[in-house]
Coordinates of C-alpha atoms and ligand atoms in Angstrom, one line a residue:
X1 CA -22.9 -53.9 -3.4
X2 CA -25.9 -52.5 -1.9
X3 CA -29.8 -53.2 -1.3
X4 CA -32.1 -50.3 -2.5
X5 CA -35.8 -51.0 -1.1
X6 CA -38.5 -48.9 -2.8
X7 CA -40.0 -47.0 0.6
X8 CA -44.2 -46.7 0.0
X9 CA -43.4 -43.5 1.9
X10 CA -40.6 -41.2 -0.3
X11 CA -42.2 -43.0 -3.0
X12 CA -38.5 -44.0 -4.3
X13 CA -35.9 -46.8 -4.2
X14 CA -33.4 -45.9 -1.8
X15 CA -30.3 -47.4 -0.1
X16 CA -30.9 -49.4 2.8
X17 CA -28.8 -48.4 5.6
X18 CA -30.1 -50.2 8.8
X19 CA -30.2 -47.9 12.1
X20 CA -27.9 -50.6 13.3
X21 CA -26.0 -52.8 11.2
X22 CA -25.9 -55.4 14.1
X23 CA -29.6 -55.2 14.8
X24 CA -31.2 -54.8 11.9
X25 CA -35.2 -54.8 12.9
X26 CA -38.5 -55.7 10.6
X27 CA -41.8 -55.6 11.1
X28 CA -44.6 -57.2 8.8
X29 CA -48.2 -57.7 9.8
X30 CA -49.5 -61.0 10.4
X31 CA -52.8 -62.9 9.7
X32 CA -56.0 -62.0 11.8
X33 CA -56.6 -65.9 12.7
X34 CA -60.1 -66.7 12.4
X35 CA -60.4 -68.8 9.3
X36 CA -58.1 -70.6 6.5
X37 CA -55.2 -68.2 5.0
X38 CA -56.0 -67.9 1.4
X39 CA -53.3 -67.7 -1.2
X40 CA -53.7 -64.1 -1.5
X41 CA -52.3 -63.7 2.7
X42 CA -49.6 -66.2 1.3
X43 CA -47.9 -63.4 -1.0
X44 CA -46.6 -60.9 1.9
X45 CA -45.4 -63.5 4.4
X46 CA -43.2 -65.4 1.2
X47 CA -42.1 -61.7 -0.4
X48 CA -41.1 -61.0 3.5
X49 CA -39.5 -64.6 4.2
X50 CA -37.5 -63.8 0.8
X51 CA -36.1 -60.1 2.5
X52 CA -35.4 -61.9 5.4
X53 CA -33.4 -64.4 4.1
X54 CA -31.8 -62.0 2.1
X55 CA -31.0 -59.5 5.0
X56 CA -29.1 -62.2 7.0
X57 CA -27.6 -62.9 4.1
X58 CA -26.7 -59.5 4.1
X59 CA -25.7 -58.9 7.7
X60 CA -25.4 -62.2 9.5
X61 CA -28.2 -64.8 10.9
X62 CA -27.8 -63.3 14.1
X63 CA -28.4 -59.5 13.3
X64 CA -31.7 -59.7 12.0
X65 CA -34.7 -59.4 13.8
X66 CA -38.0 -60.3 12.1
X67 CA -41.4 -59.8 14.0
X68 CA -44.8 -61.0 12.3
X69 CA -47.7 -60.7 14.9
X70 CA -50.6 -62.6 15.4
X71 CA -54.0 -60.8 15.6
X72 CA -56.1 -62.7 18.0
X73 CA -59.1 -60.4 19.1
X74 CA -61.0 -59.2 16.7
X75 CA -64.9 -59.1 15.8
X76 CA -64.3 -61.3 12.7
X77 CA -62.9 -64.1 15.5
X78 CA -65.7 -63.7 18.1
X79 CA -68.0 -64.2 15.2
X80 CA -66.4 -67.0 14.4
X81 CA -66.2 -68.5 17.9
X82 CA -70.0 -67.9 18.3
X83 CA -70.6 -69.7 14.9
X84 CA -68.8 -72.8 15.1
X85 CA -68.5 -73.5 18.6
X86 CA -72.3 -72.5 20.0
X87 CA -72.7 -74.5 22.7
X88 CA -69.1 -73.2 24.9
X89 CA -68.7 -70.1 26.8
X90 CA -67.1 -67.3 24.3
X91 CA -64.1 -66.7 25.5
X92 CA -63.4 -70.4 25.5
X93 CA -64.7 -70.6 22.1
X94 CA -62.4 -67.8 21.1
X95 CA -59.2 -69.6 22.3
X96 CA -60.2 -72.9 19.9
X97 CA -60.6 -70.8 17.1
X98 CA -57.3 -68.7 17.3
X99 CA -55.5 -72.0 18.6
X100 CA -56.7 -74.2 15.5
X101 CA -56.1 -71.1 13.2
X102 CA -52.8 -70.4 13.9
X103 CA -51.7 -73.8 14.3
X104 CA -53.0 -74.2 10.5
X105 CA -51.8 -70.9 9.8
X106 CA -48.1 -72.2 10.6
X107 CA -48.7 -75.8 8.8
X108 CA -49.6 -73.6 5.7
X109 CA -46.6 -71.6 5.8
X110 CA -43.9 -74.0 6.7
X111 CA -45.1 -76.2 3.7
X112 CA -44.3 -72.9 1.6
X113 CA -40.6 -73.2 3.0
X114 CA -41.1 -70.0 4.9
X115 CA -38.7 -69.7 7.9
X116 CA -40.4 -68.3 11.5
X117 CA -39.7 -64.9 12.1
X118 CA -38.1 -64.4 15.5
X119 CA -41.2 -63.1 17.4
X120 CA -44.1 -64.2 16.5
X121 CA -46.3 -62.0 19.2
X122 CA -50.2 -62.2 20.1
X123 CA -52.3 -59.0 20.6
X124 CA -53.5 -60.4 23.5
X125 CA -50.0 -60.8 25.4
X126 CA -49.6 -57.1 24.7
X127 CA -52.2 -54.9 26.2
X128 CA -50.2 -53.4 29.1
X129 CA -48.3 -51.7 26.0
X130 CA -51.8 -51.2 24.2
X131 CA -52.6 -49.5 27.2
X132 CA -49.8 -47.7 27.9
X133 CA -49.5 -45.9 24.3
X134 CA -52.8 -45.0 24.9
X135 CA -52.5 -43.7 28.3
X136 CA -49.5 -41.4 26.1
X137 CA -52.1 -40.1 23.4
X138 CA -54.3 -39.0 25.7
X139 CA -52.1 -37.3 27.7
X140 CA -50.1 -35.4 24.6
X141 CA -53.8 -34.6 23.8
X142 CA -53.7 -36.7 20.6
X143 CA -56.8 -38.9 21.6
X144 CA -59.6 -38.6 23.8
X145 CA -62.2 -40.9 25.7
X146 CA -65.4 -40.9 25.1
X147 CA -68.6 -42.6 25.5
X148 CA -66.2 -45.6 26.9
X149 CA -63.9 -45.4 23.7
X150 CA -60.4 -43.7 23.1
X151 CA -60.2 -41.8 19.8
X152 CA -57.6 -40.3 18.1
X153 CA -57.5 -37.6 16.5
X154 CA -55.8 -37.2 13.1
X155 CA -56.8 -33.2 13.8
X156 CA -54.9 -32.7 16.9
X157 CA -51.8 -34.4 15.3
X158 CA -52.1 -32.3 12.4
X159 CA -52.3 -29.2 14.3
X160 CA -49.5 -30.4 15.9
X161 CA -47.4 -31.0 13.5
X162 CA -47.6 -27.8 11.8
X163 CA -46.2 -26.5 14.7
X164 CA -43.7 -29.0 15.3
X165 CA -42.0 -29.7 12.3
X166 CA -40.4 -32.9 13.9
X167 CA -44.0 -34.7 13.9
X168 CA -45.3 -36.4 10.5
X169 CA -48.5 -35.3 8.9
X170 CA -51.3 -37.9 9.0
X171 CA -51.9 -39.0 5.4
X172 CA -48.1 -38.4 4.7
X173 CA -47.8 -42.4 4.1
X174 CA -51.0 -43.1 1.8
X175 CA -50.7 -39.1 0.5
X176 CA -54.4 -38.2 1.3
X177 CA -55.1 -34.8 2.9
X178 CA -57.2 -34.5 5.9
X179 CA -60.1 -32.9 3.6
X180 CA -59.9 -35.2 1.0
X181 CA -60.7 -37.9 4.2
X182 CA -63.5 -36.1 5.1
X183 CA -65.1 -35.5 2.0
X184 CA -64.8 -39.4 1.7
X185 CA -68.0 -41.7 2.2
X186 CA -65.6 -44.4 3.7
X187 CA -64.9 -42.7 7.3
X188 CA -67.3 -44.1 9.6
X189 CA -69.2 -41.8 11.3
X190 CA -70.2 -42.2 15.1
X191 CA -71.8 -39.8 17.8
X192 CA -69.2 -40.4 20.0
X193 CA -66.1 -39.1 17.8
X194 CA -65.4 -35.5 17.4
X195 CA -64.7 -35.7 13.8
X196 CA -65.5 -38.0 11.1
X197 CA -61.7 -38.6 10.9
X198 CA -61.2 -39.7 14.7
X199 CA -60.4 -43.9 14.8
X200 CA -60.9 -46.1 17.6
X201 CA -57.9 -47.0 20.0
X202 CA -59.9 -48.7 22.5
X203 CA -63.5 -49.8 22.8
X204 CA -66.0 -51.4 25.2
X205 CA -66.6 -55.2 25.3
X206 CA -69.9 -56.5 25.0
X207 CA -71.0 -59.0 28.2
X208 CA -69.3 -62.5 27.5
X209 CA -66.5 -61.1 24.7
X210 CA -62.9 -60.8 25.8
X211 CA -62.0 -57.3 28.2
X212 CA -59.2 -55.5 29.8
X213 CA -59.2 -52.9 32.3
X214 CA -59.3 -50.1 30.0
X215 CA -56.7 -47.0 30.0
X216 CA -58.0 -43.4 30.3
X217 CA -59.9 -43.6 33.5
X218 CA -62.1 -45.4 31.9
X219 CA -64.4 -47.8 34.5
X220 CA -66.0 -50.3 31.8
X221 CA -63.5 -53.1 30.7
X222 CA -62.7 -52.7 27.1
X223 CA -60.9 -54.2 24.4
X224 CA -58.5 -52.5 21.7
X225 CA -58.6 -51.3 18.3
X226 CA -57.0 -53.3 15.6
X227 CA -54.3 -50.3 14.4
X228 CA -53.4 -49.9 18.2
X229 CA -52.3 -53.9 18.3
X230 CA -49.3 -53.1 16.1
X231 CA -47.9 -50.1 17.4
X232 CA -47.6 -51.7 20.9
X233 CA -46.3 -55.1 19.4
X234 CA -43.6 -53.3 17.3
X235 CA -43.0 -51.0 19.8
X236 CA -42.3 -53.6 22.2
X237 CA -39.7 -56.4 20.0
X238 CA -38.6 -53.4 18.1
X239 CA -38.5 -50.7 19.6
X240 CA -39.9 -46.6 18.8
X241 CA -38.0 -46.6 15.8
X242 CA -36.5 -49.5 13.2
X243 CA -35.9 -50.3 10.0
X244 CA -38.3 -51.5 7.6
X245 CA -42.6 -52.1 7.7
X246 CA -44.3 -54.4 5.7
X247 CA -47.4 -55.9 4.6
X248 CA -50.2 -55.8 1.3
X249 CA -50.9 -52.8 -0.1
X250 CA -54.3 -52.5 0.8
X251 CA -52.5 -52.0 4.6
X252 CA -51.1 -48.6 3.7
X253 CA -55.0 -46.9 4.7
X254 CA -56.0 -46.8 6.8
X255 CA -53.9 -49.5 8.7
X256 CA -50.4 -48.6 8.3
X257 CA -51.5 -44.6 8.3
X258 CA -52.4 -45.1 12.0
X259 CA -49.6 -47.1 13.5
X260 CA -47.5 -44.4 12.6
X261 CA -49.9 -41.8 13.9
X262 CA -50.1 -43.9 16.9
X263 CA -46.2 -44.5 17.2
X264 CA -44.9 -40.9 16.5
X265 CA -47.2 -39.1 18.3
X266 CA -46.6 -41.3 21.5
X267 CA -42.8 -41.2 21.5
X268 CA -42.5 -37.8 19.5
X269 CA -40.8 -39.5 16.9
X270 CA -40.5 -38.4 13.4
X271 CA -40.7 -41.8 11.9
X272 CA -42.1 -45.5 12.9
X273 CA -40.1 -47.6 10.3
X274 CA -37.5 -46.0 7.8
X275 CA -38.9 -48.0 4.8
X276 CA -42.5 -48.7 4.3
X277 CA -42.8 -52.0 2.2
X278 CA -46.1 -53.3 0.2
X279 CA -46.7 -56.1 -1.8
X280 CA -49.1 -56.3 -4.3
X281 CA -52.4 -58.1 -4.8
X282 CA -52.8 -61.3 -6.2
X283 CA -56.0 -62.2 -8.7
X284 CA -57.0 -65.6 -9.6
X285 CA -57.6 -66.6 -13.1
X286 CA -57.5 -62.8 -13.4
X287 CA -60.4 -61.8 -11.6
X288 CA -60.3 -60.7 -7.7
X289 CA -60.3 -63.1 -5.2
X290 CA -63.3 -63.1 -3.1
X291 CA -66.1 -65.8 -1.8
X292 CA -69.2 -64.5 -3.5
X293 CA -67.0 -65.3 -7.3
X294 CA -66.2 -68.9 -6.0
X295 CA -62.3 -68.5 -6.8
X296 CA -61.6 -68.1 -3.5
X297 CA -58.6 -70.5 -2.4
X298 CA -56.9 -71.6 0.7
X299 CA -53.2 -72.3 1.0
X300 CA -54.3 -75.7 2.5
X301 CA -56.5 -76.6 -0.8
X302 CA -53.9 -75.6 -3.1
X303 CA -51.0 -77.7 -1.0
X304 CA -53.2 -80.7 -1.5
X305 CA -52.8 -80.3 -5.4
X306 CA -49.3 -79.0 -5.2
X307 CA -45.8 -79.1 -3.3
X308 CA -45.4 -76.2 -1.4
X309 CA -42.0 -75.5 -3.5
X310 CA -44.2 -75.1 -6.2
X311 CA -46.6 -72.2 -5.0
X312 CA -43.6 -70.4 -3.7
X313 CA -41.7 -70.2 -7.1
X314 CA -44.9 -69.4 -8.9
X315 CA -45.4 -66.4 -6.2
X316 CA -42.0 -65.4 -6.4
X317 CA -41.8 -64.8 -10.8
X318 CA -43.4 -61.9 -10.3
X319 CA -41.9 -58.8 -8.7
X320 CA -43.4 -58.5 -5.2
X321 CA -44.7 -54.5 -6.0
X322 CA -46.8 -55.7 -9.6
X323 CA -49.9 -57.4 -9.4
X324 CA -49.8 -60.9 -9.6
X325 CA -52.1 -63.4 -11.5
X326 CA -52.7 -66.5 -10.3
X327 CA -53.2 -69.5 -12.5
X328 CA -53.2 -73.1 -13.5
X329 CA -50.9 -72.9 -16.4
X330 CA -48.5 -70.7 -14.6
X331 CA -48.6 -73.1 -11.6
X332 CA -47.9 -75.9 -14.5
X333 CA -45.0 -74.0 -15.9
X334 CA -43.4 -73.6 -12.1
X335 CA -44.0 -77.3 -11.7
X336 CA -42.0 -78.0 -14.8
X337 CA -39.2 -75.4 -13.7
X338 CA -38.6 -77.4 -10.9
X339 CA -38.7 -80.7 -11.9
X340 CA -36.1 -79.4 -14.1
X341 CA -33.9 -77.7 -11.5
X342 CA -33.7 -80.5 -9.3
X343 CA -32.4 -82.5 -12.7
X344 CA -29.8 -79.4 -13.1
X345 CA -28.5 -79.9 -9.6
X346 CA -28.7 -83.2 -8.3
X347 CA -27.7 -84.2 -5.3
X348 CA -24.6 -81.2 -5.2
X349 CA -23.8 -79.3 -2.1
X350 CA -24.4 -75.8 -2.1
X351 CA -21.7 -73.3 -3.5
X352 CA -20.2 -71.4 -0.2
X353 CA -20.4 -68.2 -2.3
X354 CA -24.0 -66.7 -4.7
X355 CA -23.9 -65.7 -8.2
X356 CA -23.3 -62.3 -8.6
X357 CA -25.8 -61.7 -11.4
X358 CA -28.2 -63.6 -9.5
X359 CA -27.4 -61.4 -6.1
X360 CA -27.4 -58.0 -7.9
X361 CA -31.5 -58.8 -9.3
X362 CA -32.4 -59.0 -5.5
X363 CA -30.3 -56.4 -4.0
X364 CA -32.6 -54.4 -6.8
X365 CA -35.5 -53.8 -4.8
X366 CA -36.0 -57.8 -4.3
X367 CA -36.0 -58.5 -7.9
X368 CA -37.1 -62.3 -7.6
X369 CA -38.5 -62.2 -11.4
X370 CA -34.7 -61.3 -12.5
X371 CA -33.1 -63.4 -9.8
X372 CA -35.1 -66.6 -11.6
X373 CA -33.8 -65.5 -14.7
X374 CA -31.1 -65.9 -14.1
X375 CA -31.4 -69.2 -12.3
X376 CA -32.6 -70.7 -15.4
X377 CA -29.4 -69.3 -17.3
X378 CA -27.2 -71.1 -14.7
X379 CA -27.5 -74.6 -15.7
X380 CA -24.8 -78.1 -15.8
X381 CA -25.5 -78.5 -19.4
X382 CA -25.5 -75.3 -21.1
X383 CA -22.5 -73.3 -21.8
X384 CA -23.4 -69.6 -21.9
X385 CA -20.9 -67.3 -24.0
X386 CA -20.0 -64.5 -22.8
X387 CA -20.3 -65.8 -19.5
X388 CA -18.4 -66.0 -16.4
X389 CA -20.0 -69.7 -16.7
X390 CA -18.0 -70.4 -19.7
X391 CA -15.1 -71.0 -16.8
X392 CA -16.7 -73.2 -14.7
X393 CA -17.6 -77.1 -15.0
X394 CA -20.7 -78.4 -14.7
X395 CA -20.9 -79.0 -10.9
X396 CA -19.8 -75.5 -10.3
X397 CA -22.9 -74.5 -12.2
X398 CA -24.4 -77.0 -10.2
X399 CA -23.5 -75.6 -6.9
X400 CA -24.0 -72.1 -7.7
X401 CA -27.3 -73.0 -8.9
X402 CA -28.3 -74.5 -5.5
X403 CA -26.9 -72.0 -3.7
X404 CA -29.3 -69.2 -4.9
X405 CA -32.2 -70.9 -5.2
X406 CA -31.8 -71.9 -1.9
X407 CA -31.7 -68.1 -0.8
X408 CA -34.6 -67.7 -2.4
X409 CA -36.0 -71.1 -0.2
X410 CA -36.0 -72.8 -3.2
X411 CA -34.6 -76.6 -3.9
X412 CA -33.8 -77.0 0.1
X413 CA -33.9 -80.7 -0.4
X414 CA -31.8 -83.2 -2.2
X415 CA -32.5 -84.3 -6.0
X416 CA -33.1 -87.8 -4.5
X417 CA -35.0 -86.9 -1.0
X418 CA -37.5 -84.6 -4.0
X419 CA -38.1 -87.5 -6.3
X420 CA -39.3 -89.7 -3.4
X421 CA -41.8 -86.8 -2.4
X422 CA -42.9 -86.5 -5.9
X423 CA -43.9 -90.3 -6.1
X424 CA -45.4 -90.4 -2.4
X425 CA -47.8 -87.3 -3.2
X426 CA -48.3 -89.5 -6.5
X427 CA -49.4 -92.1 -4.1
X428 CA -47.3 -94.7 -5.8
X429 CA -45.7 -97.4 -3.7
X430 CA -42.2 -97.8 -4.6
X431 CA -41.9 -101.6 -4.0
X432 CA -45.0 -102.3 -6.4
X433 CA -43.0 -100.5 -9.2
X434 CA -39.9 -102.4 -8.3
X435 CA -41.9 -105.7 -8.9
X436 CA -43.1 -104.9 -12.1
X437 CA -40.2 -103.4 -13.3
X438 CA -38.4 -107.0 -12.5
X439 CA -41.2 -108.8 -13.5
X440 CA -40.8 -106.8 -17.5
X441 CA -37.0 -107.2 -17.2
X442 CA -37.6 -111.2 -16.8
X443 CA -40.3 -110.6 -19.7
X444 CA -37.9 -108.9 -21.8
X445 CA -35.0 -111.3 -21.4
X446 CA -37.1 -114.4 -22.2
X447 CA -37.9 -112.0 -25.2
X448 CA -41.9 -112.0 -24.3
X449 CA -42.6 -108.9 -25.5
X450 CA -46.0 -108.2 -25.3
X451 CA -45.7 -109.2 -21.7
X452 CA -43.0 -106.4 -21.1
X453 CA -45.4 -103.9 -23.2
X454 CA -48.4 -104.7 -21.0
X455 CA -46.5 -104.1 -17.5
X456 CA -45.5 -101.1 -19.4
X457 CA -48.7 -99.8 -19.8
X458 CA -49.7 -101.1 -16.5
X459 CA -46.9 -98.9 -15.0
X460 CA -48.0 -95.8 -17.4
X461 CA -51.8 -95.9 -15.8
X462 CA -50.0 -95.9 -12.2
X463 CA -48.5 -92.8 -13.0
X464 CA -45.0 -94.5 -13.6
X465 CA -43.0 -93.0 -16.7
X466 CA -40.0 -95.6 -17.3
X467 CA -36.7 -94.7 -18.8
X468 CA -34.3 -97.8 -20.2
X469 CA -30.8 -97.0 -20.4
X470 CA -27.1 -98.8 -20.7
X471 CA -27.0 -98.5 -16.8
X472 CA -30.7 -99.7 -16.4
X473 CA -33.9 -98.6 -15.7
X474 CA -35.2 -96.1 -14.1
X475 CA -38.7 -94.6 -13.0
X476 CA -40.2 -91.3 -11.7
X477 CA -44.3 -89.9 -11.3
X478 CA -45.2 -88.9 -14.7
X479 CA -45.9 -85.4 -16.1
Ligands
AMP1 P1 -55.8 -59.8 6.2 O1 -56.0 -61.2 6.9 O2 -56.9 -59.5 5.2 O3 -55.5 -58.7 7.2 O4 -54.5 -60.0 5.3 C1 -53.3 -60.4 5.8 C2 -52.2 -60.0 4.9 O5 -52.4 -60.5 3.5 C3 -52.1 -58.5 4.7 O6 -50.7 -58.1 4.6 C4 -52.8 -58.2 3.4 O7 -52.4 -57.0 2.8 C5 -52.4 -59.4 2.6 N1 -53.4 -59.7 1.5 C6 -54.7 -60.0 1.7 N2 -55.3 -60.3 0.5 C7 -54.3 -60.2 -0.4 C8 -54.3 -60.4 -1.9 N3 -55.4 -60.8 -2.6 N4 -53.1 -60.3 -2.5 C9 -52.0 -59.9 -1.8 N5 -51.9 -59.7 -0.5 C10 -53.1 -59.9 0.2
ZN2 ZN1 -50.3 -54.2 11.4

């Protein structure tokens, strides 16, 4: 039994072997906190909470190390800052915005049934290390200062690397050449960089925005690059080398290009992370997400329509690499599944042990589309032939069903504790129904039936579907 993780890098699935089996490190990069998470930013941190799970599945709760930063300076923030709060100094204005934002970022998240990674650092708690790479760069002439900026240069790494073979290329991870970069539009071009291929590691502040003592014997206070942030945050809760990167695809350039020309050139290292991971992008409705289109939509909208549960299953039927489409009838069809799997397993424990079939689809390169077939195969009621099912009884289907869902963070609560949330988000008040549904039974036994037919409906317009049966009846929130 073993994982194989396609790696953006070798551009193959390969074995996982962690560089230590008792410490086994992952890095995925977090949201820049300036404004509502949209459901697109919701896809890598539920792909990533899914490896996680399955990695201390794997290798044991306490062996696994999961860092997810927060950015928290950033133009996009000050902007922000300036914007909503006009009237307070900056820097003060800053702090509300990155305090509300990541405090809604985690209210988003934890409704999605993502566990916390076990760091969550800030950019701004880790500029000494910022700093200190820098101060490396510049000294193993990989970066420069200039004009009251540190640049590096993808040049000088490149010359160095041909003649150390130890040292990566830059462009090895997205597979661009150095030519092709310049020959693109997209590099920005500045008269303080040597080449058009140079990127900022540290830059001045304007009066008022948020500064450090720069590195570099530079004397104007300064601030740091965004690529810069997650070298020094990895480097420092994972060390110069670990296991596996993540984040969208759109990450891999520049982004995830230059934290590992930042990392490798400062500790000569050959590698960052020994598998690159990237999820794909989402579409809405299938066109791409974006404000100008109006289909732009927050995690926090959609959880007012939907339990989290739901959103997470409906991310996690498509394999994390393909694109994913987001729409209403999918998000229909994922409501249904669960209202069905919750029937499937009641109120069971979960089995000690995970379906094997189930197991094998996400040691697969995190398979979830195959690990939820087979969850639907796994079910009380059905007998499957040719199955290692046909041996077991119903609430052995039960608890093996509940068992892998929940490694997937799926059904974590009970049948009964799900059917309560459903009518509370319905808004119905439980002892209302029970009155009614006394109030029909007395109709029904003094055999007033058009009574017992209008409490019916009445119930039906609540949102209350009823269900008579030998033992009773019974109500839950209509479909
Ligand atoms: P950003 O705030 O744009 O830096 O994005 C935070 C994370 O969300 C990154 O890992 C992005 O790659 C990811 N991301 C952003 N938009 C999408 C999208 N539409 N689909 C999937 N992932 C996305
Ligand atoms: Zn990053």
């Amino acid at each position: 039994m073993e994982l194989r993780l396609y790696d953006t890098l070798s551009r193959e699935k390969r074995t996982f072997v962690p560089l230590d089996a008792k410490d086994v490190r992952m890095y995925v990069c977090g949201p820049t906190v300036y404004d509502f998470a949209h459901i697109g930013n919701a896809r890598p941190v539920i792909v990533f909470d899914v490896l996680f799970r399955l990695l201390r599945h794997l290798y044991g709760e306490a062996h696994v190390k999961y860092v997810r930063n927060i950015t928290d300076v950033d133009d996009k923030i000050n902007d922000r800052a300036a914007r909503d709060f006009p009237g307070l100094p900056l820097n003060e204005a800053i702090r509300k915005v990155t305090e509300q934002t990541a405090k809604q970022f985690h209210a988003d998240v934890d409704a999605l049934g993502c566990l916390r990674p076990t760091v969550e650092p800030r950019a701004t708690e880790h500029i000494g290390e910022m700093r200190e790479i820098i101060e490396r760069l510049v000294a193993g002439r990989f970066a420069y200062p200039a004009e009251d900026h540190v640049l590096f240069s993808p040049q000088a790494m490149n010359a160095m690397s041909a003649a150390n073979s130890e040292l990566p290329r830059y462009g090895a991870l997205s597979k661009r050449s150095l030519d092709e970069m310049i020959a693109g539009a997209r590099v920005d071009v500045a008269p303080y960089k040597r080449d058009a291929t140079d990127f900022v590691l540290w830059k001045p502040s304007k009066p008022g925005e948020p500064s450090w003592p720069s590195p570099a014997g530079i004397a104007a206070q300064g601030r740091p690059g965004w690529h810069i942030e997650c070298s020094a945050m990895a480097w420092k809760h994972l060390g110069e080398h670990f296991d596996i990167h993540g984040g969208g695809i759109d990450l891999v350039f520049p982004h995830h290009e230059n934290e590992v020309a930042q990392t490798c050139c400062a500790f000569h290292r050959e590698r960052m992370a020994n598998y690159w991971m990237h999820n794909g992008f989402l579409q809405v409705e299938s066109e791409k997400m974006s404000k100008s289109l109006g289909n732009f939509v927050t995690i926090h909208e959609l959880l007012a329509d939907w339990p989290g549960e739901v959103l997470r299953l409906n991310m996690l039927k498509t394999h994390y690499r393909s694109p994913i489409d987001w729409t209403l009838k999918n998000l229909e069809e994922s409501s249904k599944t669960l209202d069905e799997w919750y029937r499937d397993v009641a109120d069971v424990e979960p089995s000690d042990d995970i379906d094997p079939d189930f197991l094998n689809s996400l040691l697969d390169d995190l398979n979830t589309a195959g690990a939820i077939k087979r969850l639907h195969e796994i079910s009380p009621v059905m007998r499957l032939s040719q199955s290692r099912l046909d041996d077991w009884g119903g609430e052995t289907a039960q608890r093996y069903k509940k068992s892998a869902a929940m490694l997937l963070g799926l059904l974590p609560q009970s049948a009964t504790a799900r059917s309560e949330q459903m009518r509370s988000r319905a808004g119905i008040d439980p002892a209302k129904v029970a009155a009614l549904l006394a109030a029909r039974s007395e109709a029904r036994a003094r055999k007033d039936f058009a009574e017992s037919d209008r409490i019916r409906d009445l119930l039906a317009a609540m949102g209350v579907a009823i269900k008579d049966s030998k033992e009773g009846t019974t109500w839950e929130v209509a479909r």
